[in-house]
C-alpha cells in the first residue's frame, strides 16, 4: 500500500504547480529566500457593469496588478486612478465621480467602491485604469442609462 501512495504522489508531482497548490488564492508571493515576482501589467479583475446616470456602479470596479504568468502579485503596492476612456454621452462631457484617484493596492488589488457617471450614454462607455509604474488598461464596454 505504501508503494501505491508513493507512486500516486510521484505522478501528481510531475505536472503540479506547487506554488499554486500551497497558495490559497493562486496569487504570486515571494518564496522564502527569493524575491517577489514583478508586476508587469494591470487588468480589470471586476469590470464596470451597466448602471443609471448618477448611480454607483455595482459591484465595485477592481483592478489587479499581474505578473507575466497571469497571477495577481499580492505584494504589489502603490495606487491606481480611474478615468473615462470612451465617453458614450450625447455631448461628450460626462464626468466620473467617486473615489477616482490614489486608490491603494491591497494584496495586489485596487478597489473603486463608489464610481458614478453623471450622464446617460447614447453609446457604450469604457474606463481606463492607470498606475505610474504599469501600463494603462481599458475596461470592457458598459452602458449608462437615464
mmCIF file of C-alpha atoms in Angstrom:
data_model
loop_
_atom_site.group_PDB
_atom_site.id
_atom_site.type_symbol
_atom_site.label_atom_id
_atom_site.label_comp_id
_atom_site.label_asym_id
_atom_site.label_seq_id
_atom_site.Cartn_x
_atom_site.Cartn_y
_atom_site.Cartn_z
ATOM 1 C CA UNK A 1 0.000 0.000 0.000
ATOM 2 C CA UNK A 2 2.909 2.341 0.722
ATOM 3 C CA UNK A 3 4.207 1.914 -2.819
ATOM 4 C CA UNK A 4 0.790 2.860 -4.268
ATOM 5 C CA UNK A 5 0.753 6.074 -2.251
ATOM 6 C CA UNK A 6 4.306 6.900 -3.284
ATOM 7 C CA UNK A 7 3.505 6.190 -6.949
ATOM 8 C CA UNK A 8 0.434 8.423 -6.791
ATOM 9 C CA UNK A 9 2.387 11.237 -5.171
ATOM 10 C CA UNK A 10 5.112 10.887 -7.809
ATOM 11 C CA UNK A 11 2.580 11.052 -10.672
ATOM 12 C CA UNK A 12 0.889 14.091 -9.109
ATOM 13 C CA UNK A 13 4.201 15.890 -8.624
ATOM 14 C CA UNK A 14 5.181 15.702 -12.293
ATOM 15 C CA UNK A 15 2.679 18.297 -13.543
ATOM 16 C CA UNK A 16 1.780 20.052 -10.329
ATOM 17 C CA UNK A 17 2.310 23.764 -9.714
ATOM 18 C CA UNK A 18 3.202 23.576 -6.032
ATOM 19 C CA UNK A 19 3.306 27.365 -5.759
ATOM 20 C CA UNK A 20 -0.420 27.442 -6.599
ATOM 21 C CA UNK A 21 -1.226 24.310 -4.619
ATOM 22 C CA UNK A 22 0.012 25.801 -1.362
ATOM 23 C CA UNK A 23 -1.079 29.399 -2.037
ATOM 24 C CA UNK A 24 -4.773 29.670 -1.167
ATOM 25 C CA UNK A 25 -5.691 32.295 -3.760
ATOM 26 C CA UNK A 26 -3.325 31.195 -6.537
ATOM 27 C CA UNK A 27 -1.563 34.564 -6.390
ATOM 28 C CA UNK A 28 2.147 35.162 -6.635
ATOM 29 C CA UNK A 29 4.059 35.630 -3.425
ATOM 30 C CA UNK A 30 7.705 35.825 -2.530
ATOM 31 C CA UNK A 31 9.216 32.460 -1.780
ATOM 32 C CA UNK A 32 11.487 32.061 1.256
ATOM 33 C CA UNK A 33 14.943 33.270 0.268
ATOM 34 C CA UNK A 34 13.607 34.517 -3.082
ATOM 35 C CA UNK A 35 12.234 37.717 -4.477
ATOM 36 C CA UNK A 36 8.643 38.637 -5.143
ATOM 37 C CA UNK A 37 7.529 38.333 -8.769
ATOM 38 C CA UNK A 38 7.359 41.665 -10.554
ATOM 39 C CA UNK A 39 4.046 43.141 -11.625
ATOM 40 C CA UNK A 40 4.061 43.713 -15.385
ATOM 41 C CA UNK A 41 0.549 44.912 -16.176
ATOM 42 C CA UNK A 42 -2.913 45.773 -14.895
ATOM 43 C CA UNK A 43 -6.197 44.027 -15.594
ATOM 44 C CA UNK A 44 -9.786 44.712 -14.613
ATOM 45 C CA UNK A 45 -10.462 41.998 -12.030
ATOM 46 C CA UNK A 46 -14.078 43.234 -11.828
ATOM 47 C CA UNK A 47 -15.334 45.027 -14.936
ATOM 48 C CA UNK A 48 -17.697 48.006 -14.695
ATOM 49 C CA UNK A 49 -21.331 46.998 -15.163
ATOM 50 C CA UNK A 50 -24.315 48.793 -16.653
ATOM 51 C CA UNK A 51 -25.803 51.440 -14.382
ATOM 52 C CA UNK A 52 -28.001 54.519 -14.340
ATOM 53 C CA UNK A 53 -26.701 58.092 -14.560
ATOM 54 C CA UNK A 54 -25.556 59.205 -11.108
ATOM 55 C CA UNK A 55 -25.879 55.707 -9.603
ATOM 56 C CA UNK A 56 -22.930 53.864 -8.084
ATOM 57 C CA UNK A 57 -21.509 51.175 -10.366
ATOM 58 C CA UNK A 58 -22.057 47.876 -8.597
ATOM 59 C CA UNK A 59 -20.296 45.616 -7.839
ATOM 60 C CA UNK A 60 -17.262 47.836 -7.175
ATOM 61 C CA UNK A 61 -14.749 48.023 -10.012
ATOM 62 C CA UNK A 62 -11.475 46.241 -9.112
ATOM 63 C CA UNK A 63 -8.089 46.432 -10.814
ATOM 64 C CA UNK A 64 -5.340 43.855 -10.248
ATOM 65 C CA UNK A 65 -1.565 44.061 -10.684
ATOM 66 C CA UNK A 66 -0.461 40.956 -12.588
ATOM 67 C CA UNK A 67 2.844 39.257 -13.354
ATOM 68 C CA UNK A 68 3.836 37.876 -16.740
ATOM 69 C CA UNK A 69 2.409 34.469 -15.769
ATOM 70 C CA UNK A 70 -1.079 35.952 -15.288
ATOM 71 C CA UNK A 71 -1.031 35.750 -11.486
ATOM 72 C CA UNK A 72 -2.028 38.555 -9.130
ATOM 73 C CA UNK A 73 1.083 40.000 -7.478
ATOM 74 C CA UNK A 74 -0.141 40.172 -3.887
ATOM 75 C CA UNK A 75 2.971 42.065 -2.783
ATOM 76 C CA UNK A 76 2.374 44.950 -5.227
ATOM 77 C CA UNK A 77 1.692 48.265 -3.520
ATOM 78 C CA UNK A 78 1.099 51.752 -4.796
ATOM 79 C CA UNK A 79 -2.041 53.447 -6.037
ATOM 80 C CA UNK A 80 -4.310 53.439 -9.062
ATOM 81 C CA UNK A 81 -6.505 56.046 -10.710
ATOM 82 C CA UNK A 82 -9.604 55.693 -12.884
ATOM 83 C CA UNK A 83 -10.918 57.886 -15.716
ATOM 84 C CA UNK A 84 -13.416 57.729 -18.568
ATOM 85 C CA UNK A 85 -11.659 56.413 -21.677
ATOM 86 C CA UNK A 86 -14.584 56.323 -24.114
ATOM 87 C CA UNK A 87 -17.366 58.805 -23.373
ATOM 88 C CA UNK A 88 -20.718 57.460 -24.539
ATOM 89 C CA UNK A 89 -22.705 60.594 -23.651
ATOM 90 C CA UNK A 90 -24.511 62.670 -26.273
ATOM 91 C CA UNK A 91 -22.360 65.785 -25.833
ATOM 92 C CA UNK A 92 -19.139 64.111 -24.747
ATOM 93 C CA UNK A 93 -18.843 65.826 -21.373
ATOM 94 C CA UNK A 94 -19.665 63.029 -18.945
ATOM 95 C CA UNK A 95 -17.896 63.098 -15.587
ATOM 96 C CA UNK A 96 -16.714 60.193 -13.487
ATOM 97 C CA UNK A 97 -17.039 60.810 -9.757
ATOM 98 C CA UNK A 98 -16.440 58.919 -6.541
ATOM 99 C CA UNK A 99 -13.007 57.785 -5.423
ATOM 100 C CA UNK A 100 -11.088 58.063 -8.706
ATOM 101 C CA UNK A 101 -7.503 58.779 -7.601
ATOM 102 C CA UNK A 102 -4.964 57.419 -5.118
ATOM 103 C CA UNK A 103 -6.794 54.132 -4.563
ATOM 104 C CA UNK A 104 -4.303 51.830 -2.795
ATOM 105 C CA UNK A 105 -3.461 48.324 -3.941
ATOM 106 C CA UNK A 106 -4.142 45.865 -1.119
ATOM 107 C CA UNK A 107 -2.848 42.353 -1.793
ATOM 108 C CA UNK A 108 -2.391 43.400 -5.423
ATOM 109 C CA UNK A 109 -5.969 44.688 -5.886
ATOM 110 C CA UNK A 110 -7.233 48.293 -6.054
ATOM 111 C CA UNK A 111 -10.976 48.575 -5.341
ATOM 112 C CA UNK A 112 -13.030 51.551 -6.539
ATOM 113 C CA UNK A 113 -16.131 51.301 -4.322
ATOM 114 C CA UNK A 114 -18.191 54.310 -5.376
ATOM 115 C CA UNK A 115 -17.707 55.177 -9.065
ATOM 116 C CA UNK A 116 -20.544 57.058 -10.785
ATOM 117 C CA UNK A 117 -21.025 58.589 -14.233
ATOM 118 C CA UNK A 118 -23.272 61.642 -14.365
ATOM 119 C CA UNK A 119 -24.733 61.365 -17.899
ATOM 120 C CA UNK A 120 -26.588 58.603 -19.717
ATOM 121 C CA UNK A 121 -24.906 57.364 -22.843
ATOM 122 C CA UNK A 122 -26.113 57.040 -26.399
ATOM 123 C CA UNK A 123 -23.198 54.652 -26.878
ATOM 124 C CA UNK A 124 -21.089 52.474 -24.606
ATOM 125 C CA UNK A 125 -18.602 53.824 -22.100
ATOM 126 C CA UNK A 126 -15.214 52.397 -21.156
ATOM 127 C CA UNK A 127 -12.941 53.286 -18.245
ATOM 128 C CA UNK A 128 -9.148 53.475 -18.083
ATOM 129 C CA UNK A 129 -7.158 52.402 -15.019
ATOM 130 C CA UNK A 130 -3.661 53.761 -14.564
ATOM 131 C CA UNK A 131 -0.718 53.402 -12.275
ATOM 132 C CA UNK A 132 2.570 55.258 -12.729
ATOM 133 C CA UNK A 133 4.588 52.031 -12.933
ATOM 134 C CA UNK A 134 2.442 49.759 -15.113
ATOM 135 C CA UNK A 135 0.697 50.127 -18.470
ATOM 136 C CA UNK A 136 -2.794 51.616 -18.525
ATOM 137 C CA UNK A 137 -5.667 49.223 -19.140
ATOM 138 C CA UNK A 138 -9.078 49.840 -20.720
ATOM 139 C CA UNK A 139 -12.225 48.190 -19.387
ATOM 140 C CA UNK A 140 -14.819 46.362 -21.370
ATOM 141 C CA UNK A 141 -17.794 48.350 -22.662
ATOM 142 C CA UNK A 142 -20.768 49.127 -20.436
ATOM 143 C CA UNK A 143 -23.842 51.326 -20.670
ATOM 144 C CA UNK A 144 -25.200 54.135 -18.519
ATOM 145 C CA UNK A 145 -28.949 54.630 -18.760
ATOM 146 C CA UNK A 146 -31.158 57.520 -17.646
#
